[in-house]
Amino acid sequence: MRIPAVAEALARWLAMLGGLALVAVTGLTVTSIAGRALTRQGLGPIPGDFELVEALTAFAVFAFLPWCQLRRGHATVDVFTRALPERANRAIDLAAELLMTLVVVLIAWRLWHGMWDKLRYHETTFILQFPLWWSFAAAFAAAAAGVLVSFCVVALRLRELLAVADDAAHDAGGDAPGDAGGAP
Amino acid sequence: MSNLELGLWSFPVLLGLIFLRIPIGLSMLSCGLVGTWLVMGTTAPILSRLKVETYSTFSSYSLSIVPLFLLMGQFASLGGMSQALFRAANAFLGHRRGGVAMSAIGACAGFGAICGSSLATAATMAQVALPELRRYGYSGALATGTLAAGGTLGVLIPPSVVLVIYAILAEQNVAKLFVAAFVPGVLAAVGYMVAISLYVRLYPESAGSSPRQPWRERLAALAEVWPVAAVFLAVVGGIYAGWFTPTEGAAVGAAGTGLIALANGGLTRRTLIEAILATATSTAMIFFIVFGAAIYNSFLALSQLPAEAAAFITGQGFSPFAVLAGILIFYLVLGCFMDSLSMILLTVPIFFPLVGGLDFGMGAEDFAIWFGILVLVVVEVGLITPPVGMNLFVINSMAKDIPILATYRGVTPFVLSDIVRTVILVAFPALSLFMVKWLY
Amino acid sequence: SAQEVTLRLHQFLPAQANVPTNLLYPWADRVEAQSGGRIRIERYPAMQLGGTPPQLIDQAQDGTVDIVWTLPGYTPGRFPTTEVFELPFMMSNAEAASKAYWDMFEKHMKDGEFADVHILATWVHGPGVIHSSRPVETLQDLRGMKLRAPSRIINTLLGELGATPVGMPVPAVTEALSRGVIDGAVIPWEVAPSVKVEELVSHHTEFAGGEALYTATFVLAMNKARYESLPEELRKIIDDNSGREVSGLFGRTQEHYDGPARQLAVDRGNTIVELDADEVAAWKAASRPVIDGWIAEMNGRGLDGQALVDEARELIAKYTAQQ
Ligand code: NA
Ligand code: NA
């Protein structure tokens, strides 16, 4: 498979897993509310519902980040770069993606150490008392996949920059094509 | 370079990065990381913080309301509820100039009554209302400006995440603050509607209109809104009756809208995937900004810039009202660059004890409530003031074809309306306090 | 002489809360004064330097900040020995329990679970109280009551006693109480006004007979390398402001502020029930499985759980008698 296809498939499946976690949060919370409302009938809330919501949400966010990056979903201000030529914009794209990759690698690397800390210190949650490193491990898996996606996106932006450079070489002296770039 | 200078220099550097089209969250995060490194003189502390800080930010219970309300918004659109809502709004208001934008404001206010977050309100209502506004011929500027401003109602109308945080920092009663915020919140919605009517009078070409509809069709359109009303009542009623917290209410809303969309055939395998992917993009964007802001703000605190600025403002021997005005203006300026929750977290612990010691001719608790409402109002203005307004970015990123400059232009009347309202709230503390006095 | 050392003190409460105002900042002022201005302590309340309260201990350990005030209970499982003081019906006097805590810290925890930080003081808060919207006069009244639990141990205890423990972050408590999502919260008096508990509920349950339902443990922790890098004279000033006596003072001071907070509830006309000796005995019997469970858990981690409980009780008794 070509790079964009691999990155797209990986990010999409990750986002779907995150979506599953969100649906789980929804179902869990609704069930817990119902159980809590029927406390007098001998039912009760799902034990540790709050901390399950927290763990699942964290996983979902980590799983959503690569998709957002791939789809240029992060908020930007494009007022001042509009005036720049196409090639400068593609160069900025590449620079931004390199910086993002640096941060994504940093986050995954530190999260890995965070996970080992939680394991080493035997930290658990309050109510269910499940080991905290489980949640960290799930988040790390998503963050690690995010690193792969991020490298692919850099390759993608590099290719776009080179394509513009080629075009410029072909029609020397002419304006760069007005293609807005956009999502793959 | 002293720490204070580092803090000062970070403003132009941050703006430079943002204006170079580096993602906002990434810019704040980079400035915060490098700044912290420079202040501490070593990378070790910031590296060790990063071991847990991403996880603990992303797992925040109070933020988990965001993806749930985004999902609810997606399901609401899939279930045809947004169209129904706007058909009804259009039936009643569409024949006026700016009427659909006004009903978008009304819908934001209604949504604000169940949602505590500005960004969630802006994002959710934009998903529902942006296509409709465009379809009815509204200019990109007015459409995005309306929704960015409308989004602030998510926090201005209680419940409100910002007020919860303020209450904790200032050790005040959240319930009383919620009550106090009610009248100013309604004033905000009314003020926005006035802003729309003035704007469309000045620029008649920026808003389309539809023919006046007979009452029979209005009622028919209204009847189509029942699923929205049902979910809304379940969520609002449930929260106010004490069946669940706002975050749990968001889950109930997502489940309810999901089931309705499933029942009327709007939710299929394909649309579910689309809904999840759209939720994923917005959620990741918002959380990444929150994370970047958290890192950047802790760097600012470390540089002692906010503390020095606060000391400077309060140390000039001015009258209490001049100090208050100075602080509110400081928030307005800071709000051009920072997000509201971070600003509150950064400054209230410094400002509140300082201004709390001044004499405004009212009791300590009254002052705390009044000051909380004023701070709430000015930090929310920050969400829609260019160049860095989180709501502006959220809305603009959902409307790829509209230049951010148009959004900046479109939001101007709403910012002016906000400033007028702030002056009114400063001049008449009773507007913020009488509901509290009446109910307690 | 000129200021040489700047220490950053980070904690989670706003500056005007009891603990910063009456414990931490006076302590910092003393250190600054005794150093003749050579030490300056920068105070960062309300998590201003970032992170969440459970991260504070890591921040001290890794040197993100120099000194933190935190609860070992924020990181369940990481500081197991501290939990001996959080077991039900262990203490009644915060000063005595704080001194006992320091002795146990030096003997069992200094080179064990706290080996990676330099601990300056260890203390506990005053007796924990049940604050609830419905009266709790007997064990039966707890049945089905949704209570926010402060710690891992109390969470288990409430479940054992028939209540429904709800785990939620502290900021959520006020709203959850006002909306009826929970029926009450278990916290000491001193903390109650900061979450407006006395305004939101009208019943409070205290325990007679010299032993409180529970307490929670605190530490004032310093980065180890930072401490060791101080010049000897400055390290001595820190040492002079550390240890058993400071811990006892912190415990006593914090318990002292239970009084005004309790008075707020009295002034509002709230009902304060003190369970009599018979009822407390029933609660103690019912809570026995929690203590046994904790002992078994400690034994599983290679510690002698029963010996720790016995030692803590003896030390508390000793220091209580000394007062
Ligand atoms: Na709201
Ligand atoms: Na702004």
PDB file of N, CA and C in Angstrom, chain B residues 68-147:
ATOM      1  N   LEU B  68     -18.851  14.168  24.439  1.00  0.00           N
ATOM      2  CA  LEU B  68     -20.217  13.656  24.527  1.00  0.00           C
ATOM      3  C   LEU B  68     -21.202  14.623  23.878  1.00  0.00           C
ATOM      4  N   PHE B  69     -21.024  15.919  24.148  1.00  0.00           N
ATOM      5  CA  PHE B  69     -21.932  16.879  23.517  1.00  0.00           C
ATOM      6  C   PHE B  69     -21.673  16.989  22.015  1.00  0.00           C
ATOM      7  N   LEU B  70     -20.410  16.774  21.612  1.00  0.00           N
ATOM      8  CA  LEU B  70     -20.125  16.777  20.174  1.00  0.00           C
ATOM      9  C   LEU B  70     -20.835  15.603  19.502  1.00  0.00           C
ATOM     10  N   LEU B  71     -20.763  14.455  20.153  1.00  0.00           N
ATOM     11  CA  LEU B  71     -21.430  13.269  19.617  1.00  0.00           C
ATOM     12  C   LEU B  71     -22.941  13.500  19.567  1.00  0.00           C
ATOM     13  N   MET B  72     -23.478  14.122  20.631  1.00  0.00           N
ATOM     14  CA  MET B  72     -24.902  14.442  20.675  1.00  0.00           C
ATOM     15  C   MET B  72     -25.275  15.334  19.492  1.00  0.00           C
ATOM     16  N   GLY B  73     -24.417  16.321  19.208  1.00  0.00           N
ATOM     17  CA  GLY B  73     -24.684  17.211  18.087  1.00  0.00           C
ATOM     18  C   GLY B  73     -24.702  16.452  16.767  1.00  0.00           C
ATOM     19  N   GLN B  74     -23.760  15.522  16.613  1.00  0.00           N
ATOM     20  CA  GLN B  74     -23.705  14.705  15.401  1.00  0.00           C
ATOM     21  C   GLN B  74     -24.980  13.882  15.247  1.00  0.00           C
ATOM     22  N   PHE B  75     -25.360  13.205  16.322  1.00  0.00           N
ATOM     23  CA  PHE B  75     -26.567  12.380  16.278  1.00  0.00           C
ATOM     24  C   PHE B  75     -27.799  13.239  16.023  1.00  0.00           C
ATOM     25  N   ALA B  76     -27.804  14.439  16.641  1.00  0.00           N
ATOM     26  CA  ALA B  76     -28.958  15.332  16.459  1.00  0.00           C
ATOM     27  C   ALA B  76     -29.099  15.703  14.980  1.00  0.00           C
ATOM     28  N   SER B  77     -27.959  15.957  14.311  1.00  0.00           N
ATOM     29  CA  SER B  77     -28.052  16.277  12.886  1.00  0.00           C
ATOM     30  C   SER B  77     -28.505  15.057  12.095  1.00  0.00           C
ATOM     31  N   LEU B  78     -27.941  13.875  12.433  1.00  0.00           N
ATOM     32  CA  LEU B  78     -28.304  12.658  11.701  1.00  0.00           C
ATOM     33  C   LEU B  78     -29.789  12.361  11.844  1.00  0.00           C
ATOM     34  N   GLY B  79     -30.326  12.639  13.008  1.00  0.00           N
ATOM     35  CA  GLY B  79     -31.737  12.371  13.249  1.00  0.00           C
ATOM     36  C   GLY B  79     -32.646  13.424  12.620  1.00  0.00           C
ATOM     37  N   GLY B  80     -32.043  14.363  11.905  1.00  0.00           N
ATOM     38  CA  GLY B  80     -32.851  15.387  11.246  1.00  0.00           C
ATOM     39  C   GLY B  80     -33.341  16.460  12.200  1.00  0.00           C
ATOM     40  N   MET B  81     -32.831  16.445  13.420  1.00  0.00           N
ATOM     41  CA  MET B  81     -33.357  17.387  14.418  1.00  0.00           C
ATOM     42  C   MET B  81     -32.930  18.817  14.129  1.00  0.00           C
ATOM     43  N   SER B  82     -31.696  18.966  13.610  1.00  0.00           N
ATOM     44  CA  SER B  82     -31.224  20.334  13.353  1.00  0.00           C
ATOM     45  C   SER B  82     -32.076  20.980  12.274  1.00  0.00           C
ATOM     46  N   GLN B  83     -32.346  20.223  11.211  1.00  0.00           N
ATOM     47  CA  GLN B  83     -33.179  20.757  10.143  1.00  0.00           C
ATOM     48  C   GLN B  83     -34.554  21.129  10.686  1.00  0.00           C
ATOM     49  N   ALA B  84     -35.096  20.234  11.512  1.00  0.00           N
ATOM     50  CA  ALA B  84     -36.436  20.491  12.073  1.00  0.00           C
ATOM     51  C   ALA B  84     -36.417  21.778  12.897  1.00  0.00           C
ATOM     52  N   LEU B  85     -35.353  21.910  13.702  1.00  0.00           N
ATOM     53  CA  LEU B  85     -35.233  23.085  14.560  1.00  0.00           C
ATOM     54  C   LEU B  85     -35.205  24.349  13.726  1.00  0.00           C
ATOM     55  N   PHE B  86     -34.432  24.298  12.648  1.00  0.00           N
ATOM     56  CA  PHE B  86     -34.303  25.508  11.848  1.00  0.00           C
ATOM     57  C   PHE B  86     -35.503  25.751  10.959  1.00  0.00           C
ATOM     58  N   ARG B  87     -36.191  24.689  10.585  1.00  0.00           N
ATOM     59  CA  ARG B  87     -37.456  24.896   9.870  1.00  0.00           C
ATOM     60  C   ARG B  87     -38.413  25.662  10.776  1.00  0.00           C
ATOM     61  N   ALA B  88     -38.452  25.230  12.027  1.00  0.00           N
ATOM     62  CA  ALA B  88     -39.362  25.895  12.966  1.00  0.00           C
ATOM     63  C   ALA B  88     -38.936  27.346  13.197  1.00  0.00           C
ATOM     64  N   ALA B  89     -37.626  27.518  13.415  1.00  0.00           N
ATOM     65  CA  ALA B  89     -37.141  28.881  13.647  1.00  0.00           C
ATOM     66  C   ALA B  89     -37.440  29.759  12.445  1.00  0.00           C
ATOM     67  N   ASN B  90     -37.209  29.183  11.279  1.00  0.00           N
ATOM     68  CA  ASN B  90     -37.421  29.936  10.050  1.00  0.00           C
ATOM     69  C   ASN B  90     -38.892  30.275   9.873  1.00  0.00           C
ATOM     70  N   ALA B  91     -39.756  29.333  10.249  1.00  0.00           N
ATOM     71  CA  ALA B  91     -41.192  29.567  10.107  1.00  0.00           C
ATOM     72  C   ALA B  91     -41.624  30.772  10.927  1.00  0.00           C
ATOM     73  N   PHE B  92     -41.010  30.923  12.098  1.00  0.00           N
ATOM     74  CA  PHE B  92     -41.439  32.017  12.967  1.00  0.00           C
ATOM     75  C   PHE B  92     -40.662  33.309  12.706  1.00  0.00           C
ATOM     76  N   LEU B  93     -39.354  33.177  12.444  1.00  0.00           N
ATOM     77  CA  LEU B  93     -38.509  34.368  12.413  1.00  0.00           C
ATOM     78  C   LEU B  93     -37.892  34.654  11.053  1.00  0.00           C
ATOM     79  N   GLY B  94     -37.950  33.655  10.148  1.00  0.00           N
ATOM     80  CA  GLY B  94     -37.179  33.737   8.911  1.00  0.00           C
ATOM     81  C   GLY B  94     -37.520  34.924   8.042  1.00  0.00           C
ATOM     82  N   HIS B  95     -38.764  35.431   8.134  1.00  0.00           N
ATOM     83  CA  HIS B  95     -39.167  36.524   7.261  1.00  0.00           C
ATOM     84  C   HIS B  95     -38.561  37.841   7.702  1.00  0.00           C
ATOM     85  N   ARG B  96     -38.061  37.879   8.957  1.00  0.00           N
ATOM     86  CA  ARG B  96     -37.370  39.095   9.376  1.00  0.00           C
ATOM     87  C   ARG B  96     -35.956  39.070   8.817  1.00  0.00           C
ATOM     88  N   ARG B  97     -35.367  40.237   8.726  1.00  0.00           N
ATOM     89  CA  ARG B  97     -33.949  40.283   8.350  1.00  0.00           C
ATOM     90  C   ARG B  97     -33.126  39.827   9.550  1.00  0.00           C
ATOM     91  N   GLY B  98     -32.265  38.840   9.334  1.00  0.00           N
ATOM     92  CA  GLY B  98     -31.432  38.348  10.425  1.00  0.00           C
ATOM     93  C   GLY B  98     -32.162  37.390  11.353  1.00  0.00           C
ATOM     94  N   GLY B  99     -33.380  37.028  10.974  1.00  0.00           N
ATOM     95  CA  GLY B  99     -34.190  36.203  11.864  1.00  0.00           C
ATOM     96  C   GLY B  99     -33.604  34.833  12.151  1.00  0.00           C
ATOM     97  N   VAL B 100     -33.030  34.209  11.129  1.00  0.00           N
ATOM     98  CA  VAL B 100     -32.488  32.861  11.358  1.00  0.00           C
ATOM     99  C   VAL B 100     -31.255  32.943  12.266  1.00  0.00           C
ATOM    100  N   ALA B 101     -30.465  34.001  12.080  1.00  0.00           N
ATOM    101  CA  ALA B 101     -29.312  34.179  12.971  1.00  0.00           C
ATOM    102  C   ALA B 101     -29.797  34.393  14.398  1.00  0.00           C
ATOM    103  N   MET B 102     -30.892  35.152  14.537  1.00  0.00           N
ATOM    104  CA  MET B 102     -31.442  35.368  15.879  1.00  0.00           C
ATOM    105  C   MET B 102     -31.903  34.059  16.495  1.00  0.00           C
ATOM    106  N   SER B 103     -32.521  33.221  15.686  1.00  0.00           N
ATOM    107  CA  SER B 103     -32.976  31.954  16.271  1.00  0.00           C
ATOM    108  C   SER B 103     -31.783  31.045  16.553  1.00  0.00           C
ATOM    109  N   ALA B 104     -30.698  31.200  15.776  1.00  0.00           N
ATOM    110  CA  ALA B 104     -29.480  30.450  16.126  1.00  0.00           C
ATOM    111  C   ALA B 104     -28.980  30.876  17.499  1.00  0.00           C
ATOM    112  N   ILE B 105     -29.057  32.189  17.775  1.00  0.00           N
ATOM    113  CA  ILE B 105     -28.666  32.684  19.102  1.00  0.00           C
ATOM    114  C   ILE B 105     -29.578  32.082  20.166  1.00  0.00           C
ATOM    115  N   GLY B 106     -30.884  32.068  19.874  1.00  0.00           N
ATOM    116  CA  GLY B 106     -31.827  31.475  20.821  1.00  0.00           C
ATOM    117  C   GLY B 106     -31.513  30.001  21.067  1.00  0.00           C
ATOM    118  N   ALA B 107     -31.185  29.295  19.977  1.00  0.00           N
ATOM    119  CA  ALA B 107     -30.861  27.871  20.120  1.00  0.00           C
ATOM    120  C   ALA B 107     -29.579  27.693  20.935  1.00  0.00           C
ATOM    121  N   CYS B 108     -28.597  28.565  20.705  1.00  0.00           N
ATOM    122  CA  CYS B 108     -27.357  28.513  21.505  1.00  0.00           C
ATOM    123  C   CYS B 108     -27.676  28.737  22.981  1.00  0.00           C
ATOM    124  N   ALA B 109     -28.562  29.700  23.249  1.00  0.00           N
ATOM    125  CA  ALA B 109     -28.931  29.980  24.640  1.00  0.00           C
ATOM    126  C   ALA B 109     -29.583  28.747  25.263  1.00  0.00           C
ATOM    127  N   GLY B 110     -30.474  28.103  24.498  1.00  0.00           N
ATOM    128  CA  GLY B 110     -31.120  26.889  24.999  1.00  0.00           C
ATOM    129  C   GLY B 110     -30.098  25.803  25.244  1.00  0.00           C
ATOM    130  N   PHE B 111     -29.179  25.671  24.311  1.00  0.00           N
ATOM    131  CA  PHE B 111     -28.148  24.661  24.463  1.00  0.00           C
ATOM    132  C   PHE B 111     -27.248  25.008  25.648  1.00  0.00           C
ATOM    133  N   GLY B 112     -27.001  26.304  25.836  1.00  0.00           N
ATOM    134  CA  GLY B 112     -26.186  26.757  26.952  1.00  0.00           C
ATOM    135  C   GLY B 112     -26.773  26.366  28.292  1.00  0.00           C
ATOM    136  N   ALA B 113     -28.088  26.207  28.326  1.00  0.00           N
ATOM    137  CA  ALA B 113     -28.734  25.837  29.579  1.00  0.00           C
ATOM    138  C   ALA B 113     -28.499  24.376  29.936  1.00  0.00           C
ATOM    139  N   ILE B 114     -27.973  23.590  28.998  1.00  0.00           N
ATOM    140  CA  ILE B 114     -27.664  22.199  29.342  1.00  0.00           C
ATOM    141  C   ILE B 114     -26.179  21.929  29.251  1.00  0.00           C
ATOM    142  N   CYS B 115     -25.421  22.867  28.744  1.00  0.00           N
ATOM    143  CA  CYS B 115     -24.001  22.622  28.503  1.00  0.00           C
ATOM    144  C   CYS B 115     -23.188  23.650  29.269  1.00  0.00           C
ATOM    145  N   GLY B 116     -22.102  23.226  29.864  1.00  0.00           N
ATOM    146  CA  GLY B 116     -21.292  24.153  30.646  1.00  0.00           C
ATOM    147  C   GLY B 116     -20.092  24.677  29.901  1.00  0.00           C
ATOM    148  N   SER B 117     -19.951  24.315  28.635  1.00  0.00           N
ATOM    149  CA  SER B 117     -18.713  24.645  27.934  1.00  0.00           C
ATOM    150  C   SER B 117     -18.978  25.464  26.686  1.00  0.00           C
ATOM    151  N   SER B 118     -18.185  26.503  26.531  1.00  0.00           N
ATOM    152  CA  SER B 118     -18.339  27.400  25.398  1.00  0.00           C
ATOM    153  C   SER B 118     -17.979  26.712  24.084  1.00  0.00           C
ATOM    154  N   LEU B 119     -16.838  26.037  24.088  1.00  0.00           N
ATOM    155  CA  LEU B 119     -16.379  25.399  22.860  1.00  0.00           C
ATOM    156  C   LEU B 119     -17.358  24.318  22.418  1.00  0.00           C
ATOM    157  N   ALA B 120     -17.869  23.556  23.380  1.00  0.00           N
ATOM    158  CA  ALA B 120     -18.810  22.492  23.035  1.00  0.00           C
ATOM    159  C   ALA B 120     -20.074  23.092  22.440  1.00  0.00           C
ATOM    160  N   THR B 121     -20.550  24.198  23.023  1.00  0.00           N
ATOM    161  CA  THR B 121     -21.751  24.844  22.495  1.00  0.00           C
ATOM    162  C   THR B 121     -21.485  25.375  21.089  1.00  0.00           C
ATOM    163  N   ALA B 122     -20.351  26.051  20.936  1.00  0.00           N
ATOM    164  CA  ALA B 122     -20.031  26.608  19.625  1.00  0.00           C
ATOM    165  C   ALA B 122     -19.949  25.489  18.579  1.00  0.00           C
ATOM    166  N   ALA B 123     -19.211  24.428  18.917  1.00  0.00           N
ATOM    167  CA  ALA B 123     -18.996  23.362  17.943  1.00  0.00           C
ATOM    168  C   ALA B 123     -20.295  22.631  17.619  1.00  0.00           C
ATOM    169  N   THR B 124     -21.057  22.315  18.661  1.00  0.00           N
ATOM    170  CA  THR B 124     -22.286  21.561  18.434  1.00  0.00           C
ATOM    171  C   THR B 124     -23.301  22.372  17.645  1.00  0.00           C
ATOM    172  N   MET B 125     -23.510  23.618  18.059  1.00  0.00           N
ATOM    173  CA  MET B 125     -24.516  24.426  17.377  1.00  0.00           C
ATOM    174  C   MET B 125     -24.071  24.759  15.957  1.00  0.00           C
ATOM    175  N   ALA B 126     -22.742  24.866  15.748  1.00  0.00           N
ATOM    176  CA  ALA B 126     -22.276  25.160  14.398  1.00  0.00           C
ATOM    177  C   ALA B 126     -22.567  23.994  13.472  1.00  0.00           C
ATOM    178  N   GLN B 127     -22.367  22.781  14.001  1.00  0.00           N
ATOM    179  CA  GLN B 127     -22.674  21.616  13.176  1.00  0.00           C
ATOM    180  C   GLN B 127     -24.118  21.645  12.728  1.00  0.00           C
ATOM    181  N   VAL B 128     -24.976  22.076  13.645  1.00  0.00           N
ATOM    182  CA  VAL B 128     -26.406  22.092  13.354  1.00  0.00           C
ATOM    183  C   VAL B 128     -26.774  23.318  12.517  1.00  0.00           C
ATOM    184  N   ALA B 129     -26.246  24.497  12.904  1.00  0.00           N
ATOM    185  CA  ALA B 129     -26.794  25.743  12.377  1.00  0.00           C
ATOM    186  C   ALA B 129     -26.032  26.308  11.187  1.00  0.00           C
ATOM    187  N   LEU B 130     -24.740  26.009  11.099  1.00  0.00           N
ATOM    188  CA  LEU B 130     -23.949  26.631  10.036  1.00  0.00           C
ATOM    189  C   LEU B 130     -24.492  26.318   8.634  1.00  0.00           C
ATOM    190  N   PRO B 131     -24.753  25.040   8.335  1.00  0.00           N
ATOM    191  CA  PRO B 131     -25.273  24.746   6.992  1.00  0.00           C
ATOM    192  C   PRO B 131     -26.601  25.458   6.729  1.00  0.00           C
ATOM    193  N   GLU B 132     -27.422  25.547   7.776  1.00  0.00           N
ATOM    194  CA  GLU B 132     -28.735  26.167   7.607  1.00  0.00           C
ATOM    195  C   GLU B 132     -28.586  27.659   7.332  1.00  0.00           C
ATOM    196  N   LEU B 133     -27.719  28.308   8.112  1.00  0.00           N
ATOM    197  CA  LEU B 133     -27.513  29.749   7.905  1.00  0.00           C
ATOM    198  C   LEU B 133     -27.017  30.012   6.495  1.00  0.00           C
ATOM    199  N   ARG B 134     -26.064  29.186   6.045  1.00  0.00           N
ATOM    200  CA  ARG B 134     -25.544  29.376   4.692  1.00  0.00           C
ATOM    201  C   ARG B 134     -26.656  29.160   3.675  1.00  0.00           C
ATOM    202  N   ARG B 135     -27.512  28.137   3.927  1.00  0.00           N
ATOM    203  CA  ARG B 135     -28.574  27.830   2.973  1.00  0.00           C
ATOM    204  C   ARG B 135     -29.548  28.992   2.867  1.00  0.00           C
ATOM    205  N   TYR B 136     -29.762  29.698   3.984  1.00  0.00           N
ATOM    206  CA  TYR B 136     -30.696  30.821   3.930  1.00  0.00           C
ATOM    207  C   TYR B 136     -30.007  32.106   3.497  1.00  0.00           C
ATOM    208  N   GLY B 137     -28.798  31.969   2.947  1.00  0.00           N
ATOM    209  CA  GLY B 137     -28.176  33.108   2.285  1.00  0.00           C
ATOM    210  C   GLY B 137     -27.444  34.063   3.215  1.00  0.00           C
ATOM    211  N   TYR B 138     -27.076  33.605   4.409  1.00  0.00           N
ATOM    212  CA  TYR B 138     -26.314  34.478   5.292  1.00  0.00           C
ATOM    213  C   TYR B 138     -24.860  34.534   4.838  1.00  0.00           C
ATOM    214  N   SER B 139     -24.246  35.703   4.993  1.00  0.00           N
ATOM    215  CA  SER B 139     -22.844  35.830   4.605  1.00  0.00           C
ATOM    216  C   SER B 139     -21.997  34.992   5.545  1.00  0.00           C
ATOM    217  N   GLY B 140     -20.832  34.550   5.035  1.00  0.00           N
ATOM    218  CA  GLY B 140     -19.933  33.764   5.873  1.00  0.00           C
ATOM    219  C   GLY B 140     -19.555  34.512   7.139  1.00  0.00           C
ATOM    220  N   ALA B 141     -19.350  35.824   7.008  1.00  0.00           N
ATOM    221  CA  ALA B 141     -18.958  36.629   8.163  1.00  0.00           C
ATOM    222  C   ALA B 141     -20.029  36.598   9.242  1.00  0.00           C
ATOM    223  N   LEU B 142     -21.266  36.903   8.863  1.00  0.00           N
ATOM    224  CA  LEU B 142     -22.334  36.956   9.868  1.00  0.00           C
ATOM    225  C   LEU B 142     -22.614  35.560  10.443  1.00  0.00           C
ATOM    226  N   ALA B 143     -22.613  34.544   9.562  1.00  0.00           N
ATOM    227  CA  ALA B 143     -22.931  33.189  10.031  1.00  0.00           C
ATOM    228  C   ALA B 143     -21.908  32.721  11.073  1.00  0.00           C
ATOM    229  N   THR B 144     -20.626  32.863  10.739  1.00  0.00           N
ATOM    230  CA  THR B 144     -19.620  32.371  11.690  1.00  0.00           C
ATOM    231  C   THR B 144     -19.540  33.274  12.926  1.00  0.00           C
ATOM    232  N   GLY B 145     -19.691  34.596  12.712  1.00  0.00           N
ATOM    233  CA  GLY B 145     -19.677  35.517  13.857  1.00  0.00           C
ATOM    234  C   GLY B 145     -20.805  35.207  14.824  1.00  0.00           C
ATOM    235  N   THR B 146     -22.000  34.972  14.289  1.00  0.00           N
ATOM    236  CA  THR B 146     -23.158  34.652  15.123  1.00  0.00           C
ATOM    237  C   THR B 146     -22.897  33.406  15.967  1.00  0.00           C
ATOM    238  N   LEU B 147     -22.368  32.367  15.319  1.00  0.00           N
ATOM    239  CA  LEU B 147     -22.210  31.099  16.037  1.00  0.00           C
ATOM    240  C   LEU B 147     -21.049  31.166  17.031  1.00  0.00           C
TER     241      LEU B 147
END
